[in-house]
mmCIF file of C-alpha atoms in Angstrom:
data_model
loop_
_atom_site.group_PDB
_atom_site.id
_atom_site.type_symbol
_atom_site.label_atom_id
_atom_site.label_comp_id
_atom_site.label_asym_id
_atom_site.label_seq_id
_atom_site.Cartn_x
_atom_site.Cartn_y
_atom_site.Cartn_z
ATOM 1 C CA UNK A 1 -12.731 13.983 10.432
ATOM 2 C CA UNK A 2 -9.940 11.957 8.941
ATOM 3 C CA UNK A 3 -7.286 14.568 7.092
ATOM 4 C CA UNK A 4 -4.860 12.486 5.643
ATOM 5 C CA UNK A 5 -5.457 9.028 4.747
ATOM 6 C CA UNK A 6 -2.524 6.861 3.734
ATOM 7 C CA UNK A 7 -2.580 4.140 0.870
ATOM 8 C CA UNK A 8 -0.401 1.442 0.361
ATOM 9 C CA UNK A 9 0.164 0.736 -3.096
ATOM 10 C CA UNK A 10 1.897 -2.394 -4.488
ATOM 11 C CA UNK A 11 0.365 -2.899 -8.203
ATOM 12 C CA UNK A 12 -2.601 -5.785 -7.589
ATOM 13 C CA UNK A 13 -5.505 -5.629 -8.234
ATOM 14 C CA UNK A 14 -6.670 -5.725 -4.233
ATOM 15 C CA UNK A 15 -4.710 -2.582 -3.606
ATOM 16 C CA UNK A 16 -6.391 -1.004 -6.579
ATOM 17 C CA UNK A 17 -9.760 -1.190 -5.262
ATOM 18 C CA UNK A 18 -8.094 0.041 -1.715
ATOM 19 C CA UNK A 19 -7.254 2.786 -4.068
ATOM 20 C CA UNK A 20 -10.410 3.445 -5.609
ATOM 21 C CA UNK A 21 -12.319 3.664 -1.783
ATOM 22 C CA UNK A 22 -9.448 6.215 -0.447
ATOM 23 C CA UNK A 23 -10.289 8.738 -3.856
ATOM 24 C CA UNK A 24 -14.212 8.259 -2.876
ATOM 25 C CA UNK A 25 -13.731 9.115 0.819
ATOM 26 C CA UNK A 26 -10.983 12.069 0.199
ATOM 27 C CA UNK A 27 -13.211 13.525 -2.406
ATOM 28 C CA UNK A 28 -16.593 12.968 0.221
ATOM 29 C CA UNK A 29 -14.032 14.645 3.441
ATOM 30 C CA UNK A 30 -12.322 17.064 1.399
ATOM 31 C CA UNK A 31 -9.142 14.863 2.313
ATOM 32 C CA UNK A 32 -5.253 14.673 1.517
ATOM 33 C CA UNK A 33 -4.014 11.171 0.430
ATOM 34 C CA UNK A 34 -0.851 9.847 1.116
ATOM 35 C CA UNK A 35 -0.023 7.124 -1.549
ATOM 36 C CA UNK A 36 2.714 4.733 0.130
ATOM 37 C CA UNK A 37 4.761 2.260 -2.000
ATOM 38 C CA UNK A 38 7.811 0.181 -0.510
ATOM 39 C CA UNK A 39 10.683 -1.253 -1.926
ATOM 40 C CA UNK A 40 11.593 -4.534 -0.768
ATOM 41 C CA UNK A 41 15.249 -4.738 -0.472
ATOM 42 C CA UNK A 42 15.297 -8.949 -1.506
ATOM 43 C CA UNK A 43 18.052 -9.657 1.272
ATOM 44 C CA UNK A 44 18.108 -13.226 0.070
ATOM 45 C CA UNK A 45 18.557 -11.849 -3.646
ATOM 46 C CA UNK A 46 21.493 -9.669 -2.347
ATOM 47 C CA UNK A 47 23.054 -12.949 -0.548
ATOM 48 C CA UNK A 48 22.491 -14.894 -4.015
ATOM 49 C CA UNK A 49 23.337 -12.102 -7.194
ATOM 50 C CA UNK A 50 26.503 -10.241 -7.991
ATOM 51 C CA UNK A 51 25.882 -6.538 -6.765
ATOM 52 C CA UNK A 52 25.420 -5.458 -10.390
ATOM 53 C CA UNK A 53 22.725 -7.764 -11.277
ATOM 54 C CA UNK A 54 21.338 -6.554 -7.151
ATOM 55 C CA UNK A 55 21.056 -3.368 -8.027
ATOM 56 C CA UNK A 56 20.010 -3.603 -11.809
ATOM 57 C CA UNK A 57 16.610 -5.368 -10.076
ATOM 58 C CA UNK A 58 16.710 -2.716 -7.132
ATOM 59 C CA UNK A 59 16.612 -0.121 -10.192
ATOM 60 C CA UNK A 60 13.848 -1.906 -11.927
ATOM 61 C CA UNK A 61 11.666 -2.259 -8.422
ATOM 62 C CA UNK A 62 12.100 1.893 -7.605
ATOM 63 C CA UNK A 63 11.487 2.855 -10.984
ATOM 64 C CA UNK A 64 8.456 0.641 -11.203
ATOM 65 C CA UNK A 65 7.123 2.160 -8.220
ATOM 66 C CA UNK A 66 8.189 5.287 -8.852
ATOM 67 C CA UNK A 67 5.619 4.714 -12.115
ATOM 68 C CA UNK A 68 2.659 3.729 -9.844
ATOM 69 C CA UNK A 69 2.545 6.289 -7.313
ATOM 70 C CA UNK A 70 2.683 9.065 -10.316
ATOM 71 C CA UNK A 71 -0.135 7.329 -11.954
ATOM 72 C CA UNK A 72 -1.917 7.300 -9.125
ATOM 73 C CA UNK A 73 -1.410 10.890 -7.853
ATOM 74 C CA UNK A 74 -2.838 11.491 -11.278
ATOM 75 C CA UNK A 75 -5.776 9.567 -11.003
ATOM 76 C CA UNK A 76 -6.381 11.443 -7.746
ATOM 77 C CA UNK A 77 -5.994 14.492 -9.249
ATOM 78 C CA UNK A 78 -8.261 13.788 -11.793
ATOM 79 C CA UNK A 79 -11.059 13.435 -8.944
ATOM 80 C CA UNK A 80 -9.857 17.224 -7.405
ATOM 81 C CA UNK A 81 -8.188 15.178 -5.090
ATOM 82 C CA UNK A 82 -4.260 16.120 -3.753
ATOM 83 C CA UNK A 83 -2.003 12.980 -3.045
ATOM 84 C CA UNK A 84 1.363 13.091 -1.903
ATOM 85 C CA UNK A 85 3.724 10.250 -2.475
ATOM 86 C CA UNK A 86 6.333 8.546 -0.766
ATOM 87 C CA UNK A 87 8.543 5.594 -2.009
ATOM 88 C CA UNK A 88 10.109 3.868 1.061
ATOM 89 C CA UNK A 89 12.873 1.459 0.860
ATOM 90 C CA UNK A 90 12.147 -1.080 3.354
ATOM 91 C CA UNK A 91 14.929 -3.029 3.607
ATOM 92 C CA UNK A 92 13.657 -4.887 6.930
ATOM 93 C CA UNK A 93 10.855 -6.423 7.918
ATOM 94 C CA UNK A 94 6.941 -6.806 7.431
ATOM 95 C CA UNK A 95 5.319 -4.428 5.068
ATOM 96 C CA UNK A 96 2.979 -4.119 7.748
ATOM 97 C CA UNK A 97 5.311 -2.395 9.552
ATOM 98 C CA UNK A 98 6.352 0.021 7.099
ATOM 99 C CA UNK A 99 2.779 1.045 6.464
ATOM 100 C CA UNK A 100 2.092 1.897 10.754
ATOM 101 C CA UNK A 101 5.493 3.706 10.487
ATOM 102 C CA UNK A 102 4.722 5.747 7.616
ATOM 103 C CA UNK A 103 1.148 6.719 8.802
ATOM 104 C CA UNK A 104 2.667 7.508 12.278
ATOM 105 C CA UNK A 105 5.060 9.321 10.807
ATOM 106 C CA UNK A 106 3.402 11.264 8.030
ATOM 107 C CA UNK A 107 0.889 12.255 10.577
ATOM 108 C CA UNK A 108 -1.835 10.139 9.086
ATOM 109 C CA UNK A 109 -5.316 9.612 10.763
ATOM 110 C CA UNK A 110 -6.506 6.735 8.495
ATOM 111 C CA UNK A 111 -5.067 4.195 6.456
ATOM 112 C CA UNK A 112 -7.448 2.674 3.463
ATOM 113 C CA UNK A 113 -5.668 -0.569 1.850
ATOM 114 C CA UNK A 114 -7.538 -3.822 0.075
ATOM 115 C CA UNK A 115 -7.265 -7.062 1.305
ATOM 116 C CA UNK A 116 -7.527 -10.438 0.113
ATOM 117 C CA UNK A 117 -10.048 -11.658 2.714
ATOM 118 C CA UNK A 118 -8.495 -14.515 3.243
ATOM 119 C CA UNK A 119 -9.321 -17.262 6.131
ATOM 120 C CA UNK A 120 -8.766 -20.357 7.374
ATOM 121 C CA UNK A 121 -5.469 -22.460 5.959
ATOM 122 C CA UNK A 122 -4.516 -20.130 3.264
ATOM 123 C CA UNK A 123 -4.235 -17.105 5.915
ATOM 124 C CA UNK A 124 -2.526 -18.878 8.188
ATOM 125 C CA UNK A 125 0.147 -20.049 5.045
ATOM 126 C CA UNK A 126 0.021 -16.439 3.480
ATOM 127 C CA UNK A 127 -0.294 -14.333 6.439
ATOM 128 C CA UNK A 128 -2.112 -11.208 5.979
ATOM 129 C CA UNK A 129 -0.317 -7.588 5.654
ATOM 130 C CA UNK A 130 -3.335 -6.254 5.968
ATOM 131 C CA UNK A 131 -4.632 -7.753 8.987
ATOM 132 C CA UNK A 132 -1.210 -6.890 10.775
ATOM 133 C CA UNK A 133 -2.072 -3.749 10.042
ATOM 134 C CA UNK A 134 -4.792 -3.536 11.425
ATOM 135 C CA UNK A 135 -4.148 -5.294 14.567
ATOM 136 C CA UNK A 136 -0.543 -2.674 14.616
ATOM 137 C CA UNK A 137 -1.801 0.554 14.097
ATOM 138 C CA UNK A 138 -2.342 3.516 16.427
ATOM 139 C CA UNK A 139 -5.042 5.020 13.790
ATOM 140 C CA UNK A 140 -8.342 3.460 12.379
ATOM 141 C CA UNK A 141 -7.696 1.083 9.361
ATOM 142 C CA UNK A 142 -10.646 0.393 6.772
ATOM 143 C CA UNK A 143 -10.051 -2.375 4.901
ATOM 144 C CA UNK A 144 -11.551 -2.400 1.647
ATOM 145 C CA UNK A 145 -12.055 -5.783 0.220
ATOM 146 C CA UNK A 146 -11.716 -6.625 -3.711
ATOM 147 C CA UNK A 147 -15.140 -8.019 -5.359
ATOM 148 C CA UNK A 148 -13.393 -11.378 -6.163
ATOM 149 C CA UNK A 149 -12.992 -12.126 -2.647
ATOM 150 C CA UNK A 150 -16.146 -12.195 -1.638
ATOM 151 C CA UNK A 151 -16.795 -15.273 -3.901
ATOM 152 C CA UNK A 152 -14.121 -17.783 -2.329
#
């Protein structure tokens, strides 16, 4: 049914659990992850820092993702499941849109990611990545709520 599923990854706690439901539903498919981080380019930190201090933080943002994905792929592994990763630099635009792109263009059929839940004021202030997602992509999303937001 679904192959590949592609996982955004950023660090919280929300994408965690998205984490934790892609691992179950590889494992029950017999499926390939995908594990997706992007680095934000900070065009208003370019505009503002010397291009040493720019790229000492750029350096600092890869290599931190470069440290989440691998930890990741391992937890995978350690559930007989096979992850591929991909660190994008997105230097433009909505990480919403990175994450369609990269599941159109890794050949993805599902993308799992967490969500905040969020409704009402605060989503309208805070937007939702998720729920652009969702309303963006070409393949089904399943968005996997963390246990803390079902008590707000």
């Amino acid at each position: 049914m679904y192959k590949r599923i592609l996982v955004p990854l950023d660090g919280s706690d929300t994408a965690s659990r998205g984490f934790e439901e892609a691992v179950a539903l590889a494992r029950e498919l017999k499926s390939q992850l995908v594990l997706l981080h992007a680095v934000d380019g900070f065009p208003v930190l370019a505009e503002l820092s010397s291009a040493s201090t720019y790229q000492t933080v750029q350096d600092g943002l890869r290599q931190f993702g470069e440290d989440l994905l691998s930890k990741a792929r391992r937890a995978a592994a350690d559930h007989g499941i096979t992850a591929d990763i991909r660190l994008v630099e997105a230097n433009t635009g909505r990480a919403a849109d990175v994450i369609v792109a990269q599941a159109r263009d890794l050949g993805c059929d599902l993308i799992v990611m967490g969500t905040h839940g969020r409704r009402g004021f605060s989503h309208l202030l805070m937007g939702s990545d998720a729920d652009a997602v969702a309303r963006a992509s070409d393949v089904p999303v399943l968005l996997v709520r963390h246990p803390e937001a079902r008590r707000r």
